[in-house]
Amino acid sequence: MPSTFSYEWDTPAYKGKTSFNTGLFINGQFVDGSNKTTIDVVNPTTGKVVGQIAEAVEKDVDIAVDAAQKAFDSAWGLNASGAKRSELLWKLAQLMEANLDELAAIESLDNGKTFGWAKGTDVSFAIQTIKYFAGWADKIQGQTIETDERKLTYTRHEPIGVVGQIIPWNFPLLMLSWKIGPALATGNTIVLKPSEFTPLTAIRLCDLINQAGFPPGVVNIITGYGHTVGAAISGHSRIDKVAFTGSTLVGRKIMEAAAKTNLKNVTLELGGKSPNIIFNDADMEKAVSWTTHGIFWNHGQACCAGSRIYVQSGIYDEFLKKFTEKAKAIKVGDPFGTGIDQGPQVSQIQYDRIMGYIESGKADGATRVGTDGYFIEPTIFTDVKPDMKIVREEIFGPVGVVIKFEDEEDVIRQANDTTYGLAAAVFSQDINRALRTAHRLQAGTAWVNCANQLHANVPFGGFKQSGIGRELGEYALHNYTNVKAVHVNLGHEL
Amino acid sequence: MAQTAVVNVPKLNKTINVPTGLFINNEFVPSVDSQERIDAVNPATEEVICSIIAGSEKDIDVAVAAARHAFKTTWGKNITGWERSRLLNKLADLIERDAQELAELEALNNGKPIKIARDFDIGDSIQCLRYYAGWADKIAGQTLECDNTKKLAFTRHDPIGVCGQIIPWNYPINMWSWKVAPALAVGCTIVMKPSELTPLTALKLSELVVEAGFPPGVVNTVPSLGSVGGAALAAHPDVDKVAFTGSTVTGRKIMEAAAKSNLKKVSLELGGKSPHLVFESADLEQAASWAALGICYNTGQDCTAGSRVYVQDTVYDKFLAVLVDKVKALNVGDGLDDATGAGPVVSKGQYDRVWGYIESGKAEGARVLVGGEKRNSKGYYVDPTIFTNISADMKIVKEEASIFGPVLSVGKFKTEEEAVILANDTSYGLGAGLHSNDANQCMRVSSALEAGTVWVNQYNLLCNNVPFGGKKQSGIGRELGSYALEEYTSVKAIHWNFGEKLEWPL
């Protein structure tokens, strides 16, 4: 029997309660998994289980795909006008807005980020993203193309059909909005797997999806493990597109599975080891603040985190001193406490992984805070060598490495010397140098005198092994449309 | 302080409060220097509904100053696309909330049936606002490759600035939304002059502008006579763009005034003498239905009214018989009556004008198939009228002013070539319809017709995302769709040198 998840908060940051339907959300209803098994939901602040959710297995993916295909053929796809799709997306955004605090509290409980960040960034940006794509839904435009007067030649930007979407645990609701926004705007139906570590806000959203009026089967949300449900989605013969955000390692598996089965369209948003370059002439105070934000935002659990910090020799000592001070001032603690900047990492697995990197870097100062939960203090390494694990591999935790450099050519070479290419940042008050450098960095996003700035209307994605395709902005629509060229002969004789 | 009129809605036993002042800076105010008033008339009863303040040239100055100030401080580049989007959506929500009342007011002042005002005029207007709300946060220029090592070249799509907008009386609320939505979406501020015949709903909508949360001065509404307020806007040195929908005669004056003053940008949506072509392969019943819609809808008071129908000789008699039945089926009456399909024409002036054409048609020997006789009762009624046996030198065929009433001329043609020539033989070019089941013919003829909108096997139906406007003397520029954004956008190209040193002398 589908159940409910209930929780009550009585904390400085938030007081309230929630109780919502859980289960696999298929065809507008909450159902058990076929195996009747469940997954524990763990609160990373305490390390304790706070509830269970249904576990989907491969068979459930089939059921969801059936529902999504049926909806695509009847109530969705091109059977629902752009204006209608726009209206429903808009309604969903309004419902999210009406439940902003509750969604933020659930996110904070499940992921460990502070309530303040969940409310001010995650949920707010998710709402804005849905609103943004609602506005595109009635603007999906093809072209008429001049060939000759006896022919009518045009393109249609059609929805692909049933799309599979697999999202990560670092910004659960936000990542969900980045995926469903453009997919629904363009008329696709969805089978989405949230991360098994952070399923709660996705499940909470399902009631709102029903309330907004989406026909059953348009959005299906099934919780399960990557190696079962994720694999089943990537290899499914009746899913024509898979979109994944997560690690490069898993991204490869997904692309491989797609290639081996039905060559489904694949977009990937993977890891990064983004360089943050600070020149001598940078505004010191601002560079320090942005750099801190760049690596420690979201406890370092951001794909675009500026984790390799290159500081020009002329300001190196002063920068390191100020940066260290700022890092030390970050208050780590209960995400629902007062004055807290950083909560726990998301899970035991992540905690162990990050601590493993810290050990490998032979650092001191990375002590565990308290005895419960997965707290890690902001950690900075210096005196590193380019081939160290902590310099080359994505840590995905609050761990930054600081590297001294002499000249522009050399730092650009070092910055680009990675298989990743997600983002990069440049700090300099010489705009010429800043633009030159930004243009030469091999990254899908280049920040000049800022870091980690995202907008729903600006594209985001990776060069090289950081990904394929772009999310956000008009560019995201391309991921979810199939272009058909129509040649209507209205006068040519053969 | 300016006042509110309590308007009585006959037959519905209710009243509607209508602000009667000039709407400037989010307030309803009296004229600065004039005591003139405008009477709003109910065309079904010929009675005055209420009187409102008539704006003067000086009032236009005040409104323009308010719009300029808002553009420099709270609107224009001082506000994000997100916020503009949010406000436009809120306005759409409020109009939806008040749709019934707005429809009743529209029906009272314009004459159209309440149901049509609510479900079509207002329904489309809400969609229009939401459509442009969705564009507001998607205004994008281009980055352009010149020399990658030296230059960053890009365009900004800036709002033009203060826009004067002059709208007609045939679809007061709908025309208001077509103008207001794209202008606000890209960040322009507005001085709106609604038609002196139908000012009431524009004033009521201004209340919703305040409620939605638009900053003062972003939208200003100054009802006035065209020769006063309209002329003042067209000639104003601090208005950056004027957008006008109305007659070609007035359109010329506006363009002239713009040229003589500050060369402000001009977009015009003028008259038409739009033709239907009915080919022998057409589904005649459908073609007759669309043709009936084309001339009867809104009592023929539509810039794309299909006022000329040319039928291929082989199907002429058959088609005409069906058309007559369709047209006769229309119930013309008081807009406040449920059973009414179309109302009276909007005013005494229009009534006299349309009847003038009908009388001239009769006098010059055209044959009246339907209608042609005045009613004996109150109200500016013109029943649908069909003329046949027309010739090219008749006033109703030749004269370049559109009749703007439910008066249809039906002619004959033999060949496709002849049909196209007949259709294009006009200085207008707004709409055209063709009815045929021969796809190749549809392609040839739709390409050959000199009109901004061509309907194939349909007529008059528009979508908010498809552009609309005139060729030839039917207008300049396009409304609706993404194209409308261009009318309110000023492109700036920026060449940012970050690597080139100039050696001087060269």
PDB file of C-alpha atoms in Angstrom, chain A residues 145-348:
ATOM      1  CA  ILE A 145      13.072  27.699 -45.737  1.00  0.00           C
ATOM      2  CA  GLU A 146      13.274  29.130 -49.216  1.00  0.00           C
ATOM      3  CA  THR A 147      14.139  26.502 -51.768  1.00  0.00           C
ATOM      4  CA  ASP A 148      12.001  27.342 -54.792  1.00  0.00           C
ATOM      5  CA  GLU A 149       8.518  28.582 -55.523  1.00  0.00           C
ATOM      6  CA  ARG A 150       7.104  25.196 -56.450  1.00  0.00           C
ATOM      7  CA  LYS A 151       7.877  23.753 -53.090  1.00  0.00           C
ATOM      8  CA  LEU A 152       6.938  24.408 -49.502  1.00  0.00           C
ATOM      9  CA  THR A 153       9.855  23.435 -47.291  1.00  0.00           C
ATOM     10  CA  TYR A 154       9.685  23.756 -43.553  1.00  0.00           C
ATOM     11  CA  THR A 155      10.854  22.249 -40.294  1.00  0.00           C
ATOM     12  CA  ARG A 156       8.802  21.012 -37.411  1.00  0.00           C
ATOM     13  CA  HIS A 157      10.281  20.932 -33.926  1.00  0.00           C
ATOM     14  CA  GLU A 158       8.476  17.886 -32.630  1.00  0.00           C
ATOM     15  CA  PRO A 159       8.698  16.378 -29.152  1.00  0.00           C
ATOM     16  CA  ILE A 160      10.813  13.231 -28.984  1.00  0.00           C
ATOM     17  CA  GLY A 161       8.301  11.140 -27.054  1.00  0.00           C
ATOM     18  CA  VAL A 162       9.008   9.370 -23.784  1.00  0.00           C
ATOM     19  CA  VAL A 163      12.196  10.736 -22.243  1.00  0.00           C
ATOM     20  CA  GLY A 164      14.143   9.224 -19.363  1.00  0.00           C
ATOM     21  CA  GLN A 165      15.666  11.605 -16.859  1.00  0.00           C
ATOM     22  CA  ILE A 166      18.095  10.732 -14.091  1.00  0.00           C
ATOM     23  CA  ILE A 167      18.963  13.410 -11.565  1.00  0.00           C
ATOM     24  CA  PRO A 168      21.502  13.739  -8.759  1.00  0.00           C
ATOM     25  CA  TRP A 169      21.320  14.451  -5.051  1.00  0.00           C
ATOM     26  CA  ASN A 170      23.194  17.746  -4.801  1.00  0.00           C
ATOM     27  CA  PHE A 171      20.345  20.088  -5.798  1.00  0.00           C
ATOM     28  CA  PRO A 172      17.448  17.620  -5.927  1.00  0.00           C
ATOM     29  CA  LEU A 173      14.455  19.840  -6.655  1.00  0.00           C
ATOM     30  CA  LEU A 174      16.460  22.302  -8.721  1.00  0.00           C
ATOM     31  CA  MET A 175      17.865  19.550 -10.932  1.00  0.00           C
ATOM     32  CA  LEU A 176      14.363  18.180 -11.337  1.00  0.00           C
ATOM     33  CA  SER A 177      13.121  21.565 -12.550  1.00  0.00           C
ATOM     34  CA  TRP A 178      15.991  21.864 -15.050  1.00  0.00           C
ATOM     35  CA  LYS A 179      14.939  18.524 -16.487  1.00  0.00           C
ATOM     36  CA  ILE A 180      11.156  18.612 -16.517  1.00  0.00           C
ATOM     37  CA  GLY A 181      10.894  22.282 -17.557  1.00  0.00           C
ATOM     38  CA  PRO A 182      12.192  21.993 -21.110  1.00  0.00           C
ATOM     39  CA  ALA A 183      10.962  18.412 -21.583  1.00  0.00           C
ATOM     40  CA  LEU A 184       7.351  19.294 -20.775  1.00  0.00           C
ATOM     41  CA  ALA A 185       7.474  22.655 -22.566  1.00  0.00           C
ATOM     42  CA  THR A 186       8.330  20.867 -25.805  1.00  0.00           C
ATOM     43  CA  GLY A 187       5.628  18.206 -25.356  1.00  0.00           C
ATOM     44  CA  ASN A 188       7.510  15.144 -24.120  1.00  0.00           C
ATOM     45  CA  THR A 189       6.367  12.756 -21.414  1.00  0.00           C
ATOM     46  CA  ILE A 190       8.744  11.748 -18.689  1.00  0.00           C
ATOM     47  CA  VAL A 191      10.051   8.835 -16.663  1.00  0.00           C
ATOM     48  CA  LEU A 192      12.280  10.411 -14.041  1.00  0.00           C
ATOM     49  CA  LYS A 193      14.503   8.731 -11.454  1.00  0.00           C
ATOM     50  CA  PRO A 194      15.491  10.961  -8.557  1.00  0.00           C
ATOM     51  CA  SER A 195      18.574  10.070  -6.558  1.00  0.00           C
ATOM     52  CA  GLU A 196      17.941   7.349  -4.006  1.00  0.00           C
ATOM     53  CA  PHE A 197      19.751   9.602  -1.505  1.00  0.00           C
ATOM     54  CA  THR A 198      17.361  12.537  -1.901  1.00  0.00           C
ATOM     55  CA  PRO A 199      13.956  11.448  -3.161  1.00  0.00           C
ATOM     56  CA  LEU A 200      11.685  13.467  -0.897  1.00  0.00           C
ATOM     57  CA  THR A 201      11.098  16.758  -2.737  1.00  0.00           C
ATOM     58  CA  ALA A 202      10.594  14.879  -6.005  1.00  0.00           C
ATOM     59  CA  ILE A 203       7.897  12.766  -4.370  1.00  0.00           C
ATOM     60  CA  ARG A 204       6.330  15.794  -2.704  1.00  0.00           C
ATOM     61  CA  LEU A 205       6.097  17.449  -6.092  1.00  0.00           C
ATOM     62  CA  CYS A 206       3.924  14.645  -7.450  1.00  0.00           C
ATOM     63  CA  ASP A 207       0.817  15.857  -5.606  1.00  0.00           C
ATOM     64  CA  LEU A 208       1.439  19.326  -7.015  1.00  0.00           C
ATOM     65  CA  ILE A 209       1.784  17.869 -10.512  1.00  0.00           C
ATOM     66  CA  ASN A 210      -1.651  16.325 -10.115  1.00  0.00           C
ATOM     67  CA  GLN A 211      -3.077  19.534  -8.665  1.00  0.00           C
ATOM     68  CA  ALA A 212      -1.692  21.575 -11.526  1.00  0.00           C
ATOM     69  CA  GLY A 213      -3.737  19.428 -13.868  1.00  0.00           C
ATOM     70  CA  PHE A 214      -1.123  17.491 -15.814  1.00  0.00           C
ATOM     71  CA  PRO A 215      -2.833  14.488 -17.415  1.00  0.00           C
ATOM     72  CA  PRO A 216      -1.884  11.154 -15.795  1.00  0.00           C
ATOM     73  CA  GLY A 217       1.231   9.593 -17.276  1.00  0.00           C
ATOM     74  CA  VAL A 218       2.793  12.841 -18.459  1.00  0.00           C
ATOM     75  CA  VAL A 219       5.211  12.917 -15.537  1.00  0.00           C
ATOM     76  CA  ASN A 220       6.172   9.660 -13.852  1.00  0.00           C
ATOM     77  CA  ILE A 221       8.594   9.719 -10.947  1.00  0.00           C
ATOM     78  CA  ILE A 222      10.068   6.430  -9.792  1.00  0.00           C
ATOM     79  CA  THR A 223      12.592   6.079  -7.012  1.00  0.00           C
ATOM     80  CA  GLY A 224      15.177   3.347  -7.215  1.00  0.00           C
ATOM     81  CA  TYR A 225      18.876   2.624  -7.565  1.00  0.00           C
ATOM     82  CA  GLY A 226      21.123   3.631 -10.390  1.00  0.00           C
ATOM     83  CA  HIS A 227      22.248   0.121 -11.208  1.00  0.00           C
ATOM     84  CA  THR A 228      18.662  -1.104 -11.521  1.00  0.00           C
ATOM     85  CA  VAL A 229      16.319   1.705 -12.472  1.00  0.00           C
ATOM     86  CA  GLY A 230      18.927   4.014 -13.977  1.00  0.00           C
ATOM     87  CA  ALA A 231      20.349   1.187 -16.045  1.00  0.00           C
ATOM     88  CA  ALA A 232      16.872   0.096 -17.131  1.00  0.00           C
ATOM     89  CA  ILE A 233      16.082   3.611 -18.319  1.00  0.00           C
ATOM     90  CA  SER A 234      19.335   3.997 -20.261  1.00  0.00           C
ATOM     91  CA  GLY A 235      18.871   0.631 -21.941  1.00  0.00           C
ATOM     92  CA  HIS A 236      15.139   0.822 -22.543  1.00  0.00           C
ATOM     93  CA  SER A 237      14.045   0.139 -26.083  1.00  0.00           C
ATOM     94  CA  ARG A 238      11.022   2.393 -25.859  1.00  0.00           C
ATOM     95  CA  ILE A 239      12.719   5.427 -24.380  1.00  0.00           C
ATOM     96  CA  ASP A 240      14.092   7.596 -27.156  1.00  0.00           C
ATOM     97  CA  LYS A 241      16.105  10.017 -25.093  1.00  0.00           C
ATOM     98  CA  VAL A 242      17.936   9.929 -21.789  1.00  0.00           C
ATOM     99  CA  ALA A 243      19.180  12.948 -19.889  1.00  0.00           C
ATOM    100  CA  PHE A 244      21.553  12.395 -16.992  1.00  0.00           C
ATOM    101  CA  THR A 245      23.253  14.589 -14.450  1.00  0.00           C
ATOM    102  CA  GLY A 246      25.813  12.948 -12.215  1.00  0.00           C
ATOM    103  CA  SER A 247      29.314  11.557 -12.235  1.00  0.00           C
ATOM    104  CA  THR A 248      31.380  11.091 -15.357  1.00  0.00           C
ATOM    105  CA  LEU A 249      31.799   7.441 -14.435  1.00  0.00           C
ATOM    106  CA  VAL A 250      28.084   6.764 -14.531  1.00  0.00           C
ATOM    107  CA  GLY A 251      27.645   9.046 -17.529  1.00  0.00           C
ATOM    108  CA  ARG A 252      29.847   6.691 -19.546  1.00  0.00           C
ATOM    109  CA  LYS A 253      27.693   3.707 -18.585  1.00  0.00           C
ATOM    110  CA  ILE A 254      24.578   5.496 -19.646  1.00  0.00           C
ATOM    111  CA  MET A 255      25.982   6.456 -23.013  1.00  0.00           C
ATOM    112  CA  GLU A 256      27.252   2.920 -23.496  1.00  0.00           C
ATOM    113  CA  ALA A 257      23.886   1.415 -22.651  1.00  0.00           C
ATOM    114  CA  ALA A 258      22.189   3.808 -25.050  1.00  0.00           C
ATOM    115  CA  ALA A 259      24.631   2.896 -27.809  1.00  0.00           C
ATOM    116  CA  LYS A 260      24.194  -0.818 -27.254  1.00  0.00           C
ATOM    117  CA  THR A 261      20.419  -0.742 -27.307  1.00  0.00           C
ATOM    118  CA  ASN A 262      18.430   1.687 -29.431  1.00  0.00           C
ATOM    119  CA  LEU A 263      20.938   4.534 -29.960  1.00  0.00           C
ATOM    120  CA  LYS A 264      18.723   6.815 -27.961  1.00  0.00           C
ATOM    121  CA  ASN A 265      19.632  10.482 -27.844  1.00  0.00           C
ATOM    122  CA  VAL A 266      21.859  11.201 -24.834  1.00  0.00           C
ATOM    123  CA  THR A 267      22.585  14.402 -22.963  1.00  0.00           C
ATOM    124  CA  LEU A 268      24.957  14.355 -20.056  1.00  0.00           C
ATOM    125  CA  GLU A 269      25.858  16.828 -17.422  1.00  0.00           C
ATOM    126  CA  LEU A 270      28.829  15.407 -15.592  1.00  0.00           C
ATOM    127  CA  GLY A 271      31.624  16.320 -13.260  1.00  0.00           C
ATOM    128  CA  GLY A 272      34.159  19.067 -13.240  1.00  0.00           C
ATOM    129  CA  LYS A 273      37.388  20.200 -11.708  1.00  0.00           C
ATOM    130  CA  SER A 274      36.873  23.810 -12.548  1.00  0.00           C
ATOM    131  CA  PRO A 275      39.781  26.229 -12.378  1.00  0.00           C
ATOM    132  CA  ASN A 276      39.466  29.564 -10.659  1.00  0.00           C
ATOM    133  CA  ILE A 277      42.223  31.932 -11.761  1.00  0.00           C
ATOM    134  CA  ILE A 278      43.122  34.996  -9.717  1.00  0.00           C
ATOM    135  CA  PHE A 279      45.536  37.457 -11.278  1.00  0.00           C
ATOM    136  CA  ASN A 280      47.674  39.940  -9.374  1.00  0.00           C
ATOM    137  CA  ASP A 281      45.415  42.796 -10.331  1.00  0.00           C
ATOM    138  CA  ALA A 282      42.223  41.175  -9.058  1.00  0.00           C
ATOM    139  CA  ASP A 283      40.123  43.018  -6.521  1.00  0.00           C
ATOM    140  CA  MET A 284      41.408  41.066  -3.530  1.00  0.00           C
ATOM    141  CA  GLU A 285      38.377  41.224  -1.229  1.00  0.00           C
ATOM    142  CA  LYS A 286      35.951  40.323  -3.974  1.00  0.00           C
ATOM    143  CA  ALA A 287      38.148  37.553  -5.329  1.00  0.00           C
ATOM    144  CA  VAL A 288      38.389  36.005  -1.877  1.00  0.00           C
ATOM    145  CA  SER A 289      34.622  36.124  -1.383  1.00  0.00           C
ATOM    146  CA  TRP A 290      33.823  34.702  -4.782  1.00  0.00           C
ATOM    147  CA  THR A 291      36.486  32.023  -4.438  1.00  0.00           C
ATOM    148  CA  THR A 292      35.040  30.947  -1.107  1.00  0.00           C
ATOM    149  CA  HIS A 293      31.616  30.785  -2.687  1.00  0.00           C
ATOM    150  CA  GLY A 294      33.100  29.017  -5.671  1.00  0.00           C
ATOM    151  CA  ILE A 295      34.385  26.019  -3.746  1.00  0.00           C
ATOM    152  CA  PHE A 296      32.407  25.881  -0.528  1.00  0.00           C
ATOM    153  CA  TRP A 297      28.947  26.599  -1.874  1.00  0.00           C
ATOM    154  CA  ASN A 298      26.635  23.662  -1.282  1.00  0.00           C
ATOM    155  CA  HIS A 299      29.373  22.033   0.827  1.00  0.00           C
ATOM    156  CA  GLY A 300      31.466  21.679  -2.304  1.00  0.00           C
ATOM    157  CA  GLN A 301      28.823  19.433  -3.808  1.00  0.00           C
ATOM    158  CA  ALA A 302      28.489  21.372  -7.046  1.00  0.00           C
ATOM    159  CA  CYS A 303      29.555  20.068 -10.447  1.00  0.00           C
ATOM    160  CA  CYS A 304      30.896  23.518 -11.333  1.00  0.00           C
ATOM    161  CA  ALA A 305      32.732  24.081  -8.057  1.00  0.00           C
ATOM    162  CA  GLY A 306      35.896  26.134  -8.530  1.00  0.00           C
ATOM    163  CA  SER A 307      38.060  23.496  -6.894  1.00  0.00           C
ATOM    164  CA  ARG A 308      41.452  24.315  -8.431  1.00  0.00           C
ATOM    165  CA  ILE A 309      42.371  27.776  -7.278  1.00  0.00           C
ATOM    166  CA  TYR A 310      45.242  29.355  -9.188  1.00  0.00           C
ATOM    167  CA  VAL A 311      46.679  32.454  -7.551  1.00  0.00           C
ATOM    168  CA  GLN A 312      49.303  34.611  -9.205  1.00  0.00           C
ATOM    169  CA  SER A 313      52.515  34.815  -7.229  1.00  0.00           C
ATOM    170  CA  GLY A 314      52.345  38.554  -6.604  1.00  0.00           C
ATOM    171  CA  ILE A 315      49.298  38.230  -4.349  1.00  0.00           C
ATOM    172  CA  TYR A 316      49.600  34.607  -3.326  1.00  0.00           C
ATOM    173  CA  ASP A 317      50.463  35.039   0.351  1.00  0.00           C
ATOM    174  CA  GLU A 318      47.927  37.720   1.036  1.00  0.00           C
ATOM    175  CA  PHE A 319      45.225  35.859  -0.842  1.00  0.00           C
ATOM    176  CA  LEU A 320      45.889  32.593   0.955  1.00  0.00           C
ATOM    177  CA  LYS A 321      45.751  34.295   4.318  1.00  0.00           C
ATOM    178  CA  LYS A 322      42.439  36.009   3.591  1.00  0.00           C
ATOM    179  CA  PHE A 323      40.962  32.944   1.910  1.00  0.00           C
ATOM    180  CA  THR A 324      41.884  30.744   4.854  1.00  0.00           C
ATOM    181  CA  GLU A 325      40.293  33.226   7.253  1.00  0.00           C
ATOM    182  CA  LYS A 326      37.112  33.272   5.242  1.00  0.00           C
ATOM    183  CA  ALA A 327      37.021  29.481   5.075  1.00  0.00           C
ATOM    184  CA  LYS A 328      37.525  29.214   8.817  1.00  0.00           C
ATOM    185  CA  ALA A 329      34.652  31.615   9.394  1.00  0.00           C
ATOM    186  CA  ILE A 330      32.200  29.268   7.739  1.00  0.00           C
ATOM    187  CA  LYS A 331      29.960  27.887  10.427  1.00  0.00           C
ATOM    188  CA  VAL A 332      29.266  24.204  10.025  1.00  0.00           C
ATOM    189  CA  GLY A 333      26.315  22.751  11.883  1.00  0.00           C
ATOM    190  CA  ASP A 334      22.658  21.840  11.919  1.00  0.00           C
ATOM    191  CA  PRO A 335      21.015  23.027   8.705  1.00  0.00           C
ATOM    192  CA  PHE A 336      18.033  24.231  10.712  1.00  0.00           C
ATOM    193  CA  GLY A 337      20.143  26.076  13.277  1.00  0.00           C
ATOM    194  CA  THR A 338      20.721  29.835  13.422  1.00  0.00           C
ATOM    195  CA  GLY A 339      23.715  31.397  11.757  1.00  0.00           C
ATOM    196  CA  ILE A 340      24.739  28.149  10.080  1.00  0.00           C
ATOM    197  CA  ASP A 341      26.373  28.341   6.638  1.00  0.00           C
ATOM    198  CA  GLN A 342      27.057  24.702   5.922  1.00  0.00           C
ATOM    199  CA  GLY A 343      25.315  21.493   6.882  1.00  0.00           C
ATOM    200  CA  PRO A 344      26.478  17.887   6.547  1.00  0.00           C
ATOM    201  CA  GLN A 345      27.533  16.154   3.348  1.00  0.00           C
ATOM    202  CA  VAL A 346      24.690  14.187   1.832  1.00  0.00           C
ATOM    203  CA  SER A 347      25.525  10.628   2.856  1.00  0.00           C
ATOM    204  CA  GLN A 348      27.938   8.232   4.524  1.00  0.00           C
TER     205      GLN A 348
END
